[in-house]
Amino acid sequence: MSSYEWGAQDISAPRQVSLPKVPVSRGLVLEDVQSGYVGAVVRVEKSGGMHVMVLEDRRGRLKTFPLGFGFHVDGGPVEVVAPALAPPAPARKVTASGSVKVEGARARTARASRIWVEGQHDAELIEKVWGDDLRLEGIVVEPLHGVDDLAGMIRTFSPGPNRRLGILVDHLVAGSKEQRIAQEAMKVPGAAANVLVVGHPYVDVWQAIKPAAVGLTAWPVVPRGQDWKTGILAGLGWPNADKAAVAHGWKRLLGCVNSYSDLEPSLLGRVEEVIDFLTPPGDFDATI
């Protein structure tokens, strides 16, 4: 053989062999090629910044090895590697009310039961925070534009076991006109078991928004005898001359509400109480 031919053979590159990678796991049986020790993995831990595995043979003897090369599995060479990291759990999505969001859920057909609130602003605030939950449950919110004839409205509605009412009243405090109206309304036949009247202590539902959500430490004080909404807007330095200004001011306030955390607990608890009342265990399913 010529020197040229010999040299050509001598410089040929050795073939690279890639060993199968086996993630270490409890119960994996490995043979240490150097010592012949055979054992099953009983635990994996970190030592000195690196992963090591503890093997136990059939006599109960324990030995610790670093991960890597030099092992056989079922008679074949392998590279033992760190266990695969589990994919992070997807972040749990919640609704504005704080309940778990049901992905892909369709709105339920409306129940015969209803939530009644005093005005349009109450309805819009409840929709902003509880809308997803209410659509899932098939509950409709209706503004009453006043509760002076609450007993008559309940009588006309004709509540029953599958046709319940949850009513949220403004300024429902001891000795108030609203308390007397609620007490009379609950005397309507069928109301005791199928109507729930709850309320918050505020003159207007605007006050159920935490002042901090609007960038305030407290709501402006409105002098007695002055229209409350107009007085609030004036105290905030916002336009307040007519109904259009009041409507615009409310939209600005509502835009500051992003979730239940922007509302006072005295409203949160009452709304949740009403929803629970309208969706009891056993879940009657009468619809309109």
GROMACS .gro file of C-alpha atoms in nm:
model
  288
    1MET     CA    1   0.000   0.000   0.000
    2SER     CA    2   0.140   0.341  -0.089
    3SER     CA    3   0.196   0.612   0.166
    4TYR     CA    4  -0.075   0.810  -0.004
    5GLU     CA    5  -0.325   0.528   0.035
    6TRP     CA    6  -0.225   0.473   0.399
    7GLY     CA    7  -0.266   0.841   0.475
    8ALA     CA    8  -0.607   0.850   0.316
    9GLN     CA    9  -0.725   0.573   0.549
   10ASP     CA   10  -0.562   0.726   0.854
   11ILE     CA   11  -0.740   1.063   0.832
   12SER     CA   12  -1.088   0.928   0.770
   13ALA     CA   13  -1.330   1.066   1.040
   14PRO     CA   14  -1.460   0.816   1.298
   15ARG     CA   15  -1.835   0.751   1.284
   16GLN     CA   16  -2.032   0.941   1.548
   17VAL     CA   17  -2.282   0.728   1.744
   18SER     CA   18  -2.574   0.898   1.917
   19LEU     CA   19  -2.709   0.706   2.214
   20PRO     CA   20  -3.078   0.703   2.302
   21LYS     CA   21  -3.166   0.956   2.572
   22VAL     CA   22  -3.366   0.805   2.859
   23PRO     CA   23  -3.527   1.044   3.110
   24VAL     CA   24  -3.461   0.924   3.463
   25SER     CA   25  -3.771   0.815   3.650
   26ARG     CA   26  -3.858   0.622   3.963
   27GLY     CA   27  -3.843   0.244   3.898
   28LEU     CA   28  -3.615   0.270   3.593
   29VAL     CA   29  -3.369  -0.026   3.603
   30LEU     CA   30  -3.012   0.065   3.506
   31GLU     CA   31  -2.683  -0.121   3.484
   32ASP     CA   32  -2.364   0.071   3.562
   33VAL     CA   33  -2.128  -0.052   3.287
   34GLN     CA   34  -1.808   0.012   3.485
   35SER     CA   35  -1.901  -0.176   3.804
   36GLY     CA   36  -2.173  -0.409   3.681
   37TYR     CA   37  -2.408  -0.280   3.955
   38VAL     CA   38  -2.776  -0.316   3.860
   39GLY     CA   39  -3.047  -0.128   4.043
   40ALA     CA   40  -3.376   0.055   4.013
   41VAL     CA   41  -3.404   0.431   4.056
   42VAL     CA   42  -3.563   0.512   4.392
   43ARG     CA   43  -3.519   0.888   4.386
   44VAL     CA   44  -3.360   1.176   4.198
   45GLU     CA   45  -3.214   1.477   4.375
   46LYS     CA   46  -2.983   1.770   4.324
   47SER     CA   47  -2.636   1.766   4.473
   48GLY     CA   48  -2.371   2.029   4.409
   49GLY     CA   49  -2.585   2.190   4.142
   50MET     CA   50  -2.629   1.869   3.940
   51HIS     CA   51  -2.888   1.592   3.923
   52VAL     CA   52  -2.795   1.258   4.079
   53MET     CA   53  -2.996   0.939   4.107
   54VAL     CA   54  -3.009   0.685   4.385
   55LEU     CA   55  -3.034   0.322   4.271
   56GLU     CA   56  -3.132   0.020   4.484
   57ASP     CA   57  -3.030  -0.333   4.389
   58ARG     CA   58  -3.220  -0.654   4.469
   59ARG     CA   59  -3.036  -0.686   4.802
   60GLY     CA   60  -3.147  -0.340   4.912
   61ARG     CA   61  -2.804  -0.180   4.869
   62LEU     CA   62  -2.813   0.186   4.760
   63LYS     CA   63  -2.568   0.363   4.530
   64THR     CA   64  -2.567   0.715   4.395
   65PHE     CA   65  -2.468   0.799   4.037
   66PRO     CA   66  -2.458   1.117   3.834
   67LEU     CA   67  -2.679   1.128   3.529
   68GLY     CA   68  -2.516   1.085   3.190
   69PHE     CA   69  -2.334   0.810   3.000
   70GLY     CA   70  -2.208   0.472   3.117
   71PHE     CA   71  -2.538   0.293   3.170
   72HIS     CA   72  -2.730   0.014   3.001
   73VAL     CA   73  -3.105  -0.029   2.982
   74ASP     CA   74  -3.220  -0.374   2.871
   75GLY     CA   75  -2.864  -0.452   2.763
   76GLY     CA   76  -2.821  -0.146   2.540
   77PRO     CA   77  -2.617   0.169   2.607
   78VAL     CA   78  -2.809   0.486   2.682
   79GLU     CA   79  -2.761   0.840   2.806
   80VAL     CA   80  -2.960   0.901   3.123
   81VAL     CA   81  -3.094   1.257   3.124
   82ALA     CA   82  -3.288   1.474   3.366
   83PRO     CA   83  -3.663   1.411   3.384
   84ALA     CA   84  -3.867   1.608   3.135
   85LEU     CA   85  -4.028   1.912   3.289
   86ALA     CA   86  -4.404   1.896   3.303
   87PRO     CA   87  -4.564   2.169   3.093
   88PRO     CA   88  -4.686   2.454   3.310
   89ALA     CA   89  -5.050   2.432   3.401
   90PRO     CA   90  -5.255   2.677   3.198
   91ALA     CA   91  -5.346   2.987   3.393
   92ARG     CA   92  -5.695   2.960   3.533
   93LYS     CA   93  -5.923   3.215   3.372
   94VAL     CA   94  -6.181   3.386   3.586
   95THR     CA   95  -6.474   3.612   3.515
   96ALA     CA   96  -6.496   3.970   3.640
   97SER     CA   97  -6.690   3.836   3.940
   98GLY     CA   98  -6.400   3.606   4.034
   99SER     CA   99  -6.566   3.277   3.937
  100VAL     CA  100  -6.392   3.025   3.712
  101LYS     CA  101  -6.455   3.108   3.347
  102VAL     CA  102  -6.614   2.826   3.147
  103GLU     CA  103  -6.447   2.833   2.806
  104GLY     CA  104  -6.667   2.790   2.502
  105ALA     CA  105  -6.989   2.785   2.703
  106ARG     CA  106  -7.303   2.905   2.527
  107ALA     CA  107  -7.553   3.131   2.697
  108ARG     CA  108  -7.830   2.930   2.860
  109THR     CA  109  -8.191   2.981   2.759
  110ALA     CA  110  -8.336   3.241   2.993
  111ARG     CA  111  -8.505   3.111   3.306
  112ALA     CA  112  -8.844   3.232   3.414
  113SER     CA  113  -8.680   3.367   3.729
  114ARG     CA  114  -8.548   3.723   3.730
  115ILE     CA  115  -8.322   3.967   3.912
  116TRP     CA  116  -8.489   4.302   3.959
  117VAL     CA  117  -8.287   4.616   4.030
  118GLU     CA  118  -8.399   4.972   4.081
  119GLY     CA  119  -8.252   5.140   3.776
  120GLN     CA  120  -8.054   5.113   3.455
  121HIS     CA  121  -7.725   5.195   3.623
  122ASP     CA  122  -7.770   4.908   3.869
  123ALA     CA  123  -7.836   4.672   3.576
  124GLU     CA  124  -7.530   4.792   3.384
  125LEU     CA  125  -7.303   4.754   3.686
  126ILE     CA  126  -7.423   4.399   3.751
  127GLU     CA  127  -7.378   4.313   3.384
  128LYS     CA  128  -7.024   4.453   3.388
  129VAL     CA  129  -6.917   4.229   3.679
  130TRP     CA  130  -7.154   3.929   3.675
  131GLY     CA  131  -7.258   3.919   3.308
  132ASP     CA  132  -7.065   3.603   3.218
  133ASP     CA  133  -7.205   3.417   3.519
  134LEU     CA  134  -7.562   3.529   3.455
  135ARG     CA  135  -7.556   3.427   3.089
  136LEU     CA  136  -7.420   3.086   3.187
  137GLU     CA  137  -7.704   3.046   3.438
  138GLY     CA  138  -7.973   3.193   3.211
  139ILE     CA  139  -8.064   3.473   3.452
  140VAL     CA  140  -8.197   3.803   3.318
  141VAL     CA  141  -8.158   4.135   3.504
  142GLU     CA  142  -8.442   4.383   3.468
  143PRO     CA  143  -8.445   4.748   3.589
  144LEU     CA  144  -8.765   4.856   3.765
  145HIS     CA  145  -8.708   5.234   3.757
  146GLY     CA  146  -8.827   5.259   4.115
  147VAL     CA  147  -8.975   5.032   4.383
  148ASP     CA  148  -9.266   5.239   4.515
  149ASP     CA  149  -9.517   4.976   4.393
  150LEU     CA  150  -9.296   4.674   4.456
  151ALA     CA  151  -9.582   4.470   4.604
  152GLY     CA  152  -9.798   4.529   4.296
  153MET     CA  153  -9.515   4.432   4.061
  154ILE     CA  154  -9.450   4.109   4.253
  155ARG     CA  155  -9.821   4.025   4.246
  156THR     CA  156  -9.828   4.075   3.869
  157PHE     CA  157  -9.515   3.862   3.825
  158SER     CA  158  -9.683   3.578   4.022
  159PRO     CA  159  -9.375   3.411   4.173
  160GLY     CA  160  -9.361   3.036   4.232
  161PRO     CA  161  -9.111   2.754   4.287
  162ASN     CA  162  -8.995   2.765   3.923
  163ARG     CA  163  -9.046   3.139   3.886
  164ARG     CA  164  -8.843   3.315   4.150
  165LEU     CA  165  -8.747   3.676   4.205
  166GLY     CA  166  -8.430   3.822   4.351
  167ILE     CA  167  -8.468   4.195   4.414
  168LEU     CA  168  -8.182   4.437   4.487
  169VAL     CA  169  -8.297   4.760   4.653
  170ASP     CA  170  -8.096   5.079   4.704
  171HIS     CA  171  -8.066   5.226   5.055
  172LEU     CA  172  -8.225   4.927   5.228
  173VAL     CA  173  -8.146   5.024   5.588
  174ALA     CA  174  -8.337   5.007   5.914
  175GLY     CA  175  -8.618   5.261   5.939
  176SER     CA  176  -8.599   5.368   5.574
  177LYS     CA  177  -8.887   5.401   5.329
  178GLU     CA  178  -8.727   5.121   5.128
  179GLN     CA  179  -8.739   4.886   5.425
  180ARG     CA  180  -9.111   4.947   5.472
  181ILE     CA  181  -9.173   4.887   5.100
  182ALA     CA  182  -8.979   4.560   5.112
  183GLN     CA  183  -9.168   4.438   5.420
  184GLU     CA  184  -9.505   4.504   5.254
  185ALA     CA  185  -9.390   4.337   4.932
  186MET     CA  186  -9.300   4.017   5.113
  187LYS     CA  187  -9.664   3.982   5.227
  188VAL     CA  188  -9.775   3.908   4.869
  189PRO     CA  189  -9.896   3.546   4.839
  190GLY     CA  190  -9.610   3.322   4.726
  191ALA     CA  191  -9.342   3.579   4.804
  192ALA     CA  192  -9.220   3.433   5.132
  193ALA     CA  193  -9.076   3.121   4.969
  194ASN     CA  194  -9.003   3.248   4.619
  195VAL     CA  195  -8.890   3.609   4.653
  196LEU     CA  196  -8.570   3.739   4.809
  197VAL     CA  197  -8.536   4.110   4.873
  198VAL     CA  198  -8.187   4.230   4.961
  199GLY     CA  199  -8.023   4.567   4.948
  200HIS     CA  200  -7.717   4.778   4.999
  201PRO     CA  201  -7.687   5.081   5.230
  202TYR     CA  202  -7.607   5.337   4.961
  203VAL     CA  203  -7.837   5.611   4.838
  204ASP     CA  204  -7.733   5.520   4.483
  205VAL     CA  205  -7.551   5.224   4.334
  206TRP     CA  206  -7.274   5.463   4.224
  207GLN     CA  207  -7.149   5.455   4.582
  208ALA     CA  208  -7.106   5.077   4.563
  209ILE     CA  209  -6.800   5.146   4.346
  210LYS     CA  210  -6.496   5.179   4.569
  211PRO     CA  211  -6.365   5.539   4.569
  212ALA     CA  212  -6.014   5.404   4.504
  213ALA     CA  213  -6.130   5.263   4.170
  214VAL     CA  214  -6.202   5.621   4.063
  215GLY     CA  215  -5.880   5.757   4.211
  216LEU     CA  216  -6.047   5.897   4.526
  217THR     CA  217  -6.003   5.839   4.896
  218ALA     CA  218  -6.375   5.902   4.958
  219TRP     CA  219  -6.683   6.002   4.762
  220PRO     CA  220  -6.766   6.377   4.767
  221VAL     CA  221  -7.021   6.476   5.032
  222VAL     CA  222  -7.349   6.587   4.872
  223PRO     CA  223  -7.544   6.850   5.071
  224ARG     CA  224  -7.892   6.744   5.183
  225GLY     CA  225  -8.156   6.848   4.933
  226GLN     CA  226  -7.924   6.839   4.631
  227ASP     CA  227  -7.963   6.575   4.362
  228TRP     CA  228  -7.713   6.305   4.455
  229LYS     CA  229  -7.577   6.224   4.109
  230THR     CA  230  -7.541   6.588   4.016
  231GLY     CA  231  -7.370   6.658   4.346
  232ILE     CA  232  -7.123   6.374   4.298
  233LEU     CA  233  -7.031   6.491   3.950
  234ALA     CA  234  -6.991   6.847   4.074
  235GLY     CA  235  -6.767   6.725   4.355
  236LEU     CA  236  -6.555   6.538   4.102
  237GLY     CA  237  -6.530   6.848   3.884
  238TRP     CA  238  -6.709   6.671   3.598
  239PRO     CA  239  -6.988   6.818   3.379
  240ASN     CA  240  -7.326   6.786   3.551
  241ALA     CA  241  -7.565   7.037   3.395
  242ASP     CA  242  -7.813   6.796   3.233
  243LYS     CA  243  -7.914   6.432   3.186
  244ALA     CA  244  -7.662   6.387   2.906
  245ALA     CA  245  -7.382   6.499   3.140
  246VAL     CA  246  -7.503   6.261   3.411
  247ALA     CA  247  -7.517   5.974   3.162
  248HIS     CA  248  -7.164   6.052   3.042
  249GLY     CA  249  -7.041   6.075   3.401
  250TRP     CA  250  -7.186   5.732   3.477
  251LYS     CA  251  -7.012   5.582   3.175
  252ARG     CA  252  -6.682   5.721   3.303
  253LEU     CA  253  -6.743   5.568   3.645
  254LEU     CA  254  -6.849   5.234   3.499
  255GLY     CA  255  -6.533   5.233   3.289
  256CYS     CA  256  -6.330   5.236   3.613
  257VAL     CA  257  -6.483   4.904   3.720
  258ASN     CA  258  -6.287   4.604   3.594
  259SER     CA  259  -6.378   4.332   3.842
  260TYR     CA  260  -6.547   4.253   4.172
  261SER     CA  261  -6.244   4.400   4.353
  262ASP     CA  262  -6.358   4.748   4.247
  263LEU     CA  263  -6.691   4.710   4.431
  264GLU     CA  264  -6.782   4.735   4.797
  265PRO     CA  265  -6.839   4.405   4.984
  266SER     CA  266  -7.184   4.522   5.090
  267LEU     CA  267  -7.296   4.499   4.725
  268LEU     CA  268  -7.091   4.192   4.632
  269GLY     CA  269  -7.242   3.976   4.902
  270ARG     CA  270  -7.597   4.073   4.817
  271VAL     CA  271  -7.564   4.002   4.445
  272GLU     CA  272  -7.403   3.664   4.512
  273GLU     CA  273  -7.683   3.587   4.758
  274VAL     CA  274  -7.945   3.662   4.492
  275ILE     CA  275  -7.772   3.447   4.228
  276ASP     CA  276  -7.752   3.157   4.473
  277PHE     CA  277  -8.121   3.198   4.554
  278LEU     CA  278  -8.215   3.176   4.187
  279THR     CA  279  -7.989   2.876   4.117
  280PRO     CA  280  -8.044   2.642   4.416
  281PRO     CA  281  -7.922   2.281   4.444
  282GLY     CA  282  -8.133   2.066   4.215
  283ASP     CA  283  -8.138   2.353   3.965
  284PHE     CA  284  -8.495   2.393   3.845
  285ASP     CA  285  -8.492   2.468   3.474
  286ALA     CA  286  -8.813   2.650   3.389
  287THR     CA  287  -8.763   2.895   3.104
  288ILE     CA  288  -8.961   3.174   2.952
   0.00000   0.00000   0.00000
